[in-house]
XYZ file of C-alpha atoms in Angstrom:
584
model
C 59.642 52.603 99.509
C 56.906 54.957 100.863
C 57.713 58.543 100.501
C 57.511 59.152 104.233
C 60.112 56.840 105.042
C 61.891 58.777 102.647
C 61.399 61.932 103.695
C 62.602 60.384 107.202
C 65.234 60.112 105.881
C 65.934 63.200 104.111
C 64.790 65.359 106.682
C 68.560 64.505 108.625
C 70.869 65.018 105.425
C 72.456 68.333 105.009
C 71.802 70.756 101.819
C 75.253 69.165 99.824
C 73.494 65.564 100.333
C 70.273 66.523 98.498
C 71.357 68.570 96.219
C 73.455 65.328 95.175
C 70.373 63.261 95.582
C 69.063 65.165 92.666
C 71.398 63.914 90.277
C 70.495 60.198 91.613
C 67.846 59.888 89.527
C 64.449 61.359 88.094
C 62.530 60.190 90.733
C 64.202 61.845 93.091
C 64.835 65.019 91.322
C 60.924 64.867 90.767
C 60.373 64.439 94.444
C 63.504 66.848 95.819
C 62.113 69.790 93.236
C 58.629 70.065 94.029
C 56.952 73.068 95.863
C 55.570 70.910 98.069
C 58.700 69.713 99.957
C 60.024 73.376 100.304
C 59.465 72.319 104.265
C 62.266 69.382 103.357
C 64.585 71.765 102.423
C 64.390 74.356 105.385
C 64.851 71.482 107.935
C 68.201 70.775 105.795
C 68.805 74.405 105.962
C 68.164 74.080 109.709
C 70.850 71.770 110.560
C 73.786 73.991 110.199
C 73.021 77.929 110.860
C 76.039 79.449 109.898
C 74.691 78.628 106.241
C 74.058 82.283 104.768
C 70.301 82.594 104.163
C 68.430 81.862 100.747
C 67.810 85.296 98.542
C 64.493 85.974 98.214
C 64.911 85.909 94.464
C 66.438 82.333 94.609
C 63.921 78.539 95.212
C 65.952 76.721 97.791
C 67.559 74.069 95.715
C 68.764 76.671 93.755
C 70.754 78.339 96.217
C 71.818 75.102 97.338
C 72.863 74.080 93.637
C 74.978 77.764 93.937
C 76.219 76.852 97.052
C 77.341 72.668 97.394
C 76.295 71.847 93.604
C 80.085 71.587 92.420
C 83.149 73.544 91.272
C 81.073 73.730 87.840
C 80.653 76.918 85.640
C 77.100 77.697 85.219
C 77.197 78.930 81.877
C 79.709 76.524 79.664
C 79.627 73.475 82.029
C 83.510 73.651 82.762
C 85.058 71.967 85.768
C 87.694 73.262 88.693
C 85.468 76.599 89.358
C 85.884 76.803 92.899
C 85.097 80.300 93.366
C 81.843 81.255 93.894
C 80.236 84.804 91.960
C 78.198 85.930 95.276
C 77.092 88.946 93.103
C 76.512 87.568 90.749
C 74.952 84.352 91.886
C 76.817 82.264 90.038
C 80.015 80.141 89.233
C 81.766 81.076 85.953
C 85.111 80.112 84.265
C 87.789 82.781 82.926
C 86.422 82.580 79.521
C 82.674 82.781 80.617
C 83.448 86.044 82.340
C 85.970 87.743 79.527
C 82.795 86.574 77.072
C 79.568 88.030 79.270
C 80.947 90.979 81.082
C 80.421 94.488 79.743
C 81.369 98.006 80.781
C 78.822 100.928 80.544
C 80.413 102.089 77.465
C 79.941 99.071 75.827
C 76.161 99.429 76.193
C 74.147 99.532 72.923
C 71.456 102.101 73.477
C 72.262 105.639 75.062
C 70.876 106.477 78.500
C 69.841 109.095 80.397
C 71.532 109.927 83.348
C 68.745 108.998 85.697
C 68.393 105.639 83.460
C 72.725 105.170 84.204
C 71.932 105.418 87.807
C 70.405 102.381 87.814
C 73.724 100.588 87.083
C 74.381 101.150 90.780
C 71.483 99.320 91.892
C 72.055 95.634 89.665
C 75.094 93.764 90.769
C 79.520 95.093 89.221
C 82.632 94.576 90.382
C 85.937 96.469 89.530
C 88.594 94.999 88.699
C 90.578 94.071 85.233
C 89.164 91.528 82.838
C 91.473 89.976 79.804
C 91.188 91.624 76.819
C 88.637 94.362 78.495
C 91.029 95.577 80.741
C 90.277 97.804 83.914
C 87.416 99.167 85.078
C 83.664 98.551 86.526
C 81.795 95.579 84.765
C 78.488 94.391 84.713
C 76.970 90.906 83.643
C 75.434 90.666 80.598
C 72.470 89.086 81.486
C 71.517 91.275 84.442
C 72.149 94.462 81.591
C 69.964 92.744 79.120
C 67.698 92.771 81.741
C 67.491 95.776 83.210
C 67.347 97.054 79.411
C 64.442 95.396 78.825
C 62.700 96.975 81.783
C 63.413 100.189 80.031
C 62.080 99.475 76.555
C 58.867 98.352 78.294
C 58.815 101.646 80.263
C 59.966 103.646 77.141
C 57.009 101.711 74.867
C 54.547 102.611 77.323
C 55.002 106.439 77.312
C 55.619 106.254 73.747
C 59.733 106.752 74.256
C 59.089 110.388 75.727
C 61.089 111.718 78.534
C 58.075 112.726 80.263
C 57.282 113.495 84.108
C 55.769 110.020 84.513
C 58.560 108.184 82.881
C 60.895 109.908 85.482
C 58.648 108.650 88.455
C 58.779 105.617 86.721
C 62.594 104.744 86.523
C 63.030 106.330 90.136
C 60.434 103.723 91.305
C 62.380 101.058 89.236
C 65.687 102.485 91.407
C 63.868 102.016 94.789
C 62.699 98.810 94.355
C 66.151 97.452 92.808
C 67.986 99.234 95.600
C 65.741 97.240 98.044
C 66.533 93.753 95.733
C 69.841 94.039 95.759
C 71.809 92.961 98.536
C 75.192 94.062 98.744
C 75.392 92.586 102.686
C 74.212 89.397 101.738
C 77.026 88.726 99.072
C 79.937 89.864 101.867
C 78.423 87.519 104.248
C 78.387 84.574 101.750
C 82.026 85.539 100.567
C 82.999 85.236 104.525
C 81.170 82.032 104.746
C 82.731 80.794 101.958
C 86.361 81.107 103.191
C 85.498 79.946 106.614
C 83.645 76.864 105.204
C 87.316 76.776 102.841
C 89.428 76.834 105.836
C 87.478 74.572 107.600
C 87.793 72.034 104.911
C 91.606 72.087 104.250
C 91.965 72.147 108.255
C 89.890 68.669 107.940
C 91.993 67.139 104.846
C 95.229 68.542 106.628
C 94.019 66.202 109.776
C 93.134 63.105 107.994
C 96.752 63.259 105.984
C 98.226 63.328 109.253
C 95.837 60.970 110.635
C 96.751 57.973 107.915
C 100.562 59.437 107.770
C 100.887 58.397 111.216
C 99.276 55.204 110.658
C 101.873 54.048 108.196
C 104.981 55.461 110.107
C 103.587 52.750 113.553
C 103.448 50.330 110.631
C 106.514 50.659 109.002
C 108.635 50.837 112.323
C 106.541 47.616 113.221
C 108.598 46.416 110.182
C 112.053 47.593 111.197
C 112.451 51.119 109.752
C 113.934 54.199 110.914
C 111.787 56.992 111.576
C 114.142 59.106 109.950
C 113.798 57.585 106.958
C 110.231 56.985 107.042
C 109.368 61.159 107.862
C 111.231 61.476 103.877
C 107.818 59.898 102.539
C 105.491 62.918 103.251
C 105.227 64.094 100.337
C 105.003 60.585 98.337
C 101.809 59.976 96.443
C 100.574 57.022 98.322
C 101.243 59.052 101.656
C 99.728 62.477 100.613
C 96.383 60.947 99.970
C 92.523 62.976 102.285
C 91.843 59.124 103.251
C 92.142 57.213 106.260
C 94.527 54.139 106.429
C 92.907 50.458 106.294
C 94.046 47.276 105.962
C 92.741 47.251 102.540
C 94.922 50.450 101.277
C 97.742 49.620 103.468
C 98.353 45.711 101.374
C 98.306 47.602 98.191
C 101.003 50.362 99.453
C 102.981 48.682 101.651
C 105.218 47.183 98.931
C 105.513 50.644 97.090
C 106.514 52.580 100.059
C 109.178 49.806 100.874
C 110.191 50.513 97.887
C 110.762 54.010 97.697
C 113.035 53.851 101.208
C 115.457 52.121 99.195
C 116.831 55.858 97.685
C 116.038 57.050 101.084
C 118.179 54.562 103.110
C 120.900 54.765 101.182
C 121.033 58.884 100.681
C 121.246 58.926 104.613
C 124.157 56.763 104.859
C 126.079 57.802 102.229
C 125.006 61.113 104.407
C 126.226 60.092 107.751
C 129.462 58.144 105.970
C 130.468 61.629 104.587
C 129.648 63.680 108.114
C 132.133 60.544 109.453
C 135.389 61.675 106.977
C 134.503 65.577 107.920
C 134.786 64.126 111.606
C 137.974 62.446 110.550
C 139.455 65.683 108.216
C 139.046 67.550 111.574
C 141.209 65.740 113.659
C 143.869 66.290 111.142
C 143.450 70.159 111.121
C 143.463 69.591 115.077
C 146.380 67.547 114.656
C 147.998 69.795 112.472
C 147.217 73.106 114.681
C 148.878 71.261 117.753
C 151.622 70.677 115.943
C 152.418 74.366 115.538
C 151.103 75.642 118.592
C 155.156 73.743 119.481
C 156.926 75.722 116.477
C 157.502 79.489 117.114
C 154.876 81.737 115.954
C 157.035 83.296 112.774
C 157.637 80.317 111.348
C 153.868 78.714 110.926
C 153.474 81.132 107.656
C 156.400 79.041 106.258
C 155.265 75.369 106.291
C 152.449 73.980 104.533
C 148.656 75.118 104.972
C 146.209 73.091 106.036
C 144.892 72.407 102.810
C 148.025 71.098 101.629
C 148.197 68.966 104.400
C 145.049 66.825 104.002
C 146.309 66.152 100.670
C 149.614 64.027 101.542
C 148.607 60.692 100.935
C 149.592 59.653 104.654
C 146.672 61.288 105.730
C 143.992 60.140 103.131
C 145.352 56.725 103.325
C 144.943 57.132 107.246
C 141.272 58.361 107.293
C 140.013 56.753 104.283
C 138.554 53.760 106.377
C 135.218 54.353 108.001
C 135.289 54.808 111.948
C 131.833 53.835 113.749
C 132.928 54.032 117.172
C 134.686 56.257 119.707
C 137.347 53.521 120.652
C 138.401 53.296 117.464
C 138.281 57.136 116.586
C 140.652 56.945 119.321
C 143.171 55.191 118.168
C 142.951 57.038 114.323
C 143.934 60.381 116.435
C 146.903 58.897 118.623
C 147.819 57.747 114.318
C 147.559 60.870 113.168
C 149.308 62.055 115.727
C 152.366 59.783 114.460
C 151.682 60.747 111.082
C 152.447 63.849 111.890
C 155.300 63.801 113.850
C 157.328 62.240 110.884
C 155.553 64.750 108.344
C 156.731 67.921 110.737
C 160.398 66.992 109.538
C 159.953 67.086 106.278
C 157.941 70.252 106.168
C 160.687 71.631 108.040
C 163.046 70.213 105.925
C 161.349 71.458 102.674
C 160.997 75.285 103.861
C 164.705 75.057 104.586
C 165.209 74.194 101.313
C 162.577 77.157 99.603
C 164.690 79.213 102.154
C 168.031 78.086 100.525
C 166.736 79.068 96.960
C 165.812 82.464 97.445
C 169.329 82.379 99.785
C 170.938 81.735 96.409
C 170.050 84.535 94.449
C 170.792 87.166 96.952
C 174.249 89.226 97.164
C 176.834 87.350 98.659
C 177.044 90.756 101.024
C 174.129 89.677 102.136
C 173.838 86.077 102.386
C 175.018 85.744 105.558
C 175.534 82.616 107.237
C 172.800 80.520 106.355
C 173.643 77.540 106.777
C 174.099 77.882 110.755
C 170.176 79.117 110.964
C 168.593 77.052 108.460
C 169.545 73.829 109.016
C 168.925 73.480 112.801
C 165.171 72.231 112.332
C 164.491 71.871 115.992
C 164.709 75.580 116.035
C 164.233 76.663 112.627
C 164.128 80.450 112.435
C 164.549 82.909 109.532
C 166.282 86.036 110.794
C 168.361 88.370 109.748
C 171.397 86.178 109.629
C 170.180 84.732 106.489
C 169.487 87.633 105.037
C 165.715 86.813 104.303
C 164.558 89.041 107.244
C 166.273 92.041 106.634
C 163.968 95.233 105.758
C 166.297 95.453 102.657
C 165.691 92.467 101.189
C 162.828 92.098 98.361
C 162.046 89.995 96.019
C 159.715 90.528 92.631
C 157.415 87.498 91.026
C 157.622 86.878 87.369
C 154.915 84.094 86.008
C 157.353 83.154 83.714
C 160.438 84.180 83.125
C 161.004 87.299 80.796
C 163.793 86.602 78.442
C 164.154 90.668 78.466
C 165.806 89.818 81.716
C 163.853 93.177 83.000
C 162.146 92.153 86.499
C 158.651 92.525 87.125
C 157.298 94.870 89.301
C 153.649 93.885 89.454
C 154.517 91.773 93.566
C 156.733 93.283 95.350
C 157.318 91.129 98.468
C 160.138 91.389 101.591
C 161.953 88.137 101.844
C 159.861 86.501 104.244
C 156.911 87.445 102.303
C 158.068 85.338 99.148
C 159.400 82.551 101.442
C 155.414 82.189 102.306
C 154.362 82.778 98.950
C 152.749 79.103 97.741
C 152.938 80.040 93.447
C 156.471 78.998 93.068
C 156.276 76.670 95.662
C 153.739 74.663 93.635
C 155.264 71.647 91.928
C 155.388 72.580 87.980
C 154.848 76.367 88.624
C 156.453 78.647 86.233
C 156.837 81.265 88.659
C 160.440 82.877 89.128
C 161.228 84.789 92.472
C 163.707 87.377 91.746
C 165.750 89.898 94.317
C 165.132 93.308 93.822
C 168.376 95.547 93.656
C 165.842 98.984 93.123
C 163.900 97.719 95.888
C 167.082 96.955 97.899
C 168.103 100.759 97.212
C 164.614 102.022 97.638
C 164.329 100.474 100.960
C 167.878 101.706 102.600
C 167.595 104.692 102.179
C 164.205 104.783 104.526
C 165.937 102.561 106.768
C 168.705 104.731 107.357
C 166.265 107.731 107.357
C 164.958 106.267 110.785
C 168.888 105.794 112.369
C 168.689 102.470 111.834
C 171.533 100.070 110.468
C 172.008 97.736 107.781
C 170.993 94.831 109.721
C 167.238 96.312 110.677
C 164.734 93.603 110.004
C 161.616 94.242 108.089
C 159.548 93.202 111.452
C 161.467 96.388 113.262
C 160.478 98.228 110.771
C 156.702 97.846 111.253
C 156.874 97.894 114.331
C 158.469 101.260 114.325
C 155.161 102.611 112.339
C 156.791 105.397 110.243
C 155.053 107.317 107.858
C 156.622 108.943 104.634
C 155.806 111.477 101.992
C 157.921 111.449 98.963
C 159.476 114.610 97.928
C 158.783 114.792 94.397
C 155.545 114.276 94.350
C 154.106 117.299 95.649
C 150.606 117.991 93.975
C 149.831 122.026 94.949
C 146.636 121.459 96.684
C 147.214 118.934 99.119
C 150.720 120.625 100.422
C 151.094 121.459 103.977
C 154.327 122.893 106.293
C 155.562 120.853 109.566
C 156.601 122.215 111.972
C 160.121 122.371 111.285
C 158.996 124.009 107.780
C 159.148 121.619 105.604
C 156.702 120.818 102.598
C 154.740 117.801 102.513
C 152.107 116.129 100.046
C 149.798 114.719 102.814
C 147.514 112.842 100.287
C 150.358 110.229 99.673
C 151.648 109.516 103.046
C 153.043 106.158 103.030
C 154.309 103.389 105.392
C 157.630 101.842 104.600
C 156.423 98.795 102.157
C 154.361 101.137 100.262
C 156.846 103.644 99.859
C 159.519 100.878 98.610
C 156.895 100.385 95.740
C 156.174 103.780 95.467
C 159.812 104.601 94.732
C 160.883 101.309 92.765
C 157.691 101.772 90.147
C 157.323 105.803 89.334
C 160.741 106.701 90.252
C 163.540 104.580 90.153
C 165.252 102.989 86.526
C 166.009 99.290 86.459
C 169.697 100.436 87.195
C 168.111 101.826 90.482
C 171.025 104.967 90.250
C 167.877 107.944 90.773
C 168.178 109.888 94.054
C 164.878 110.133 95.649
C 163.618 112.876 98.570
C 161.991 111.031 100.902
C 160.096 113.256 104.178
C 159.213 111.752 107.713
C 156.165 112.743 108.751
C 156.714 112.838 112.921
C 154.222 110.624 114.576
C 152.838 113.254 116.862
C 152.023 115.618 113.872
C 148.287 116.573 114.040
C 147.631 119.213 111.611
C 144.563 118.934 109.434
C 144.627 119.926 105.675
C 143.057 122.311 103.954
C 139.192 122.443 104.944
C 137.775 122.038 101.284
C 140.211 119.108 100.886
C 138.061 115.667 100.671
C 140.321 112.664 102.061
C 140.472 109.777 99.272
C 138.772 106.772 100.223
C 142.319 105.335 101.180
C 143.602 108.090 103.389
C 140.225 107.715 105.524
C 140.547 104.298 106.232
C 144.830 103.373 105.475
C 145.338 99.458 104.612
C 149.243 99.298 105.753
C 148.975 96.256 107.060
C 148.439 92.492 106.266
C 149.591 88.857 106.709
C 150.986 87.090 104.250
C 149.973 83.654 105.535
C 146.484 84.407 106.614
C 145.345 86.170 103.630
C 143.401 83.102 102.126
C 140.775 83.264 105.768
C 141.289 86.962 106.962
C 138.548 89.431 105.573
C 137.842 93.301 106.474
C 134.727 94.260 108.189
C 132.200 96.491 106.173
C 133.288 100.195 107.301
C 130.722 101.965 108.320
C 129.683 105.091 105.946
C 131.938 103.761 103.258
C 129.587 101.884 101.301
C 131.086 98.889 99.834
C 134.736 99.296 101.332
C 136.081 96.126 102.679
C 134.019 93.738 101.546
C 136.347 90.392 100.263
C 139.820 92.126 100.256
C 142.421 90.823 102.089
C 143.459 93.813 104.804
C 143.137 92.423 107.652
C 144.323 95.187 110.543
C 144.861 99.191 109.946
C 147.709 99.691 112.908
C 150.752 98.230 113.602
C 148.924 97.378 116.909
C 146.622 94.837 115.892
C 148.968 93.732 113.153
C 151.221 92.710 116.459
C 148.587 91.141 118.230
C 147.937 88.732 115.275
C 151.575 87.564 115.803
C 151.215 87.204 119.582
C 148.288 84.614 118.889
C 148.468 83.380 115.444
């Protein structure tokens, strides 16, 4: 083919294309490398201007070998070097640069300090090599260089520092200053991103492009577009080429394929959102059913966990529902289910109730068959004995063949009637009544005017606070009003001062007097000034429900790092303690 057909040609194809055209063969390369078609390569140039200009210590094709000849170091030959050396004018590899870097201490021959200056005038960068480690670095070759300048200098003055050889070198430093383009390299480092950003914008299009192509296809075929929107990131689908017929026969069968897994994850998906759906409208089912029961007695029956476990209900929602008719009829079901399961919940916290009946004093028992046994209005009061502020009851895991009680839960009667660890079928744990406690806790009742038949829900809601007498700690003692002493960093309610008094100081006979103070509910005095307030006294937890520990959790208090975070204290007044009940 004539050359100026070929040069036709050429003169339209960008600097990448003939730099590649090189490599084609040697006629080409003879052709492409030649003075004479220096024109040639400025028309390439031409045809995109953004392209950073050639260095005027550079031939064309060599800048356009630095700049579109391949992620390719230039001095070991190794591939993936994207990153291009702009100061360097050239592409090297990890190990190229850790082998042909150098600091200025590592230079052989000692310089002068005019000579050193002219480090600043041949291309460095600071940074940290491997096995150099930090600092300013130089190329070898452009050291080598610039030493050899030097040596011809020195040679010609017969290595004297004279006048002339100082005129000399600051010549040399005027005309490398002038070289060496520092502005050149940051405007070929900002080409090179743009030209970067430009590229993976392009891929990013054309995987789009062909990603789209395949989802028309495959819901031409019958698939979901859920399902097909899981194969982004599949080989065959992540691909920088468009879609053809060609491609799309060879794929089609793998990408079938691999919606198998994704088809069937979905629906197993969507099956289990279906028995959530299902699990829900037994809770529902469940909470309308004692919305009708009074509000005391919900903490008695079974929780809600328990109840999706009685094979009624898991036979009932095992089946799969699809539609709303039919979702339908499942509630109005459960609904029956539940009716005939209400009974025997009822029925089987009568009989818990009838246990711990047992083991109380027959003084004060009460008549508990009467309020038990009525389940349309079951109630525990203090007819039974359960409710009274009086009655307590201690947990053992086992039982202690001692016959000594433990004192580790202390719990009022309905407290233990909610408990769920003895109540568990197989459970080891003993509830016992505690006579101490029993002792402990009369003698606050009767403190307050109260009688014998005071329940433990009258006696929160009266709010009483107590300091015990013999525990009086120098420091923190302060005088009422009607002169009494008081330890105000152990003022107690009523539960905690039952514990208080049964576990530092009461025998297991229970036959110790104990002093106990009222502390009046208007009294405002503050303590001592220097007196710090334990992190319990600033922020009292008094109060609690036994039923709704397992879902109730404190707030974070503010300026008390860490306080409240997982423990189960719901309120801090007797207040919101009876609004719980009101809505619970």
């Amino acid at each position: 083919m004539p050359l100026d057909i070929l040069f036709e040609i050429f003169v339209h194809l960008p600097p990448a294309d003939l730099i590649q055209l090189t490599r084609v063969s040697k006629a080409f390369r003879q052709i492409l490398l030649t003075r004479r078609v220096s024109w040639l390569w400025k028309a390439s140039y031409a045809l995109d201007p953004n392209v950073p200009p050639c260095p005027e210590d550079m031939t064309l094709p060599a800048w356009a070998h630095l700049l579109y000849g391949g992620a390719i170091c230039h001095t070991c030959g190794a591939k993936r070097v994207h990153k291009v050396m702009f100061l360097f004018r050239r592409r090297a590899c990890k190990d190229c640069i850790r082998e042909n870097v150098c600091k200025m201490v590592e230079i052989p021959l000692p310089l002068s300090h005019k000579e050193k200056k002219l480090a600043d005038c041949i291309p460095s960068f600071i940074g940290e090599v491997k096995s150099h480690g930090l600092g300013r670095f130089w190329w070898n070759t452009d050291v080598a260089a610039l030493l050899k300048k030097l040596d011809g200098m020195r040679a010609k003055y017969n290595n004297t520092y004279c006048d002339p050889y100082e005129q000399d070198v600051a010549a040399l430093e005027t005309h490398m200053q002038a070289a060496y383009q520092t502005r050149h390299a940051v405007r070929c480092e900002e080409w090179e991103d743009n030209r970067i950003e430009d590229r993976s914008a392009e891929i990013r299009n054309i995987k789009i492009g062909r990603f789209d192509d395949i989802i028309v296809r495959l819901q031409d075929m019958g698939h979901e577009y859920i399902d097909i929107k899981e194969l982004w990131d599949h080989k065959e689908v992540d691909v920088a080429k468009p879609l053809t017929d060609r491609i799309w026969k060879r794929i089609c069968p793998i990408l079938e394929l691999a919606l198998v897994p994704i088809v069937e994850q979905r629906l197993h998906e969507e099956a289990f959102d279906r028995w959530q759906q299902r699990r829900g409208l037994v809770l529902s089912t469940y909470a309308e059913y004692l919305e009708g029961l009074p509000v005391r007695l919900a903490p008695l029956l079974a929780t809600p966990a328990e109840v999706l476990e009685y094979s009624a209900f898991t036979d009932a929602i095992a089946d799969d529902v699809l539609d709303e008719a039919a979702l339908a009829d499942l509630n109005e079901r459960l609904r029956g289910i539940m009716r005939e399961l209400g009974l025997k919940l009822l029925k089987n916290a009568a009989m818990c109730a009838m246990l711990l009946i047992s083991v109380l004093p027959a003084d004060v028992r009460g008549n508990c068959e009467e309020t038990l046994l009525c389940t349309e209005e079951f109630h525990i009061g203090a007819a039974c004995g359960l409710g009274l502020a009086t009655t307590h009851f201690t947990l053992d895991e086992a039982p202690n063949p001692s016959g000594s009680e433990s004192r580790l839960q202390l719990m009022t009667g309905l407290e233990m009637l909610a408990h769920r660890s003895w109540r568990l079928p197989g459970s080891q744990a003993v509830p016992r009544y505690s006579e101490t406690a029993a002792i402990v806790a009369g003698g606050l009742v009767a403190m307050l005017g109260l009688g014998p038949s005071t329940t433990a829900y009258e006696m929160d809601r009266a709010n009483a606070r107590f300091s015990c007498g013999e525990c009086l700690h120098g420091k923190y003692i302060v005088e009422l009003d009607d002169g009494e002493l008081v330890d105000v960093s152990s003022t107690r309610c009523w539960r905690n001062a039952v514990e208080h008094g049964m576990t530092r100081h009461y025998d297991v006979a229970g036959q110790r007097a104990l002093a106990w103070t009222k502390i009046p509910s208007d009294w405002t005095k503050i303590p001592q000034p220097d007196w710090q307030p334990r992190r319990t006294t600033q922020v009292p937890r008094d109060w609690g429900c036994a039923h709704c520990q397992a879902h109730q959790r404190v707030p974070l208090v503010p300026g008390i790092p860490g306080f409240g975070a997982g423990s189960p204290s719901p309120w801090y007044t007797a207040a919101q303690a009876m609004d719980h009940l009101l809505i619970a």
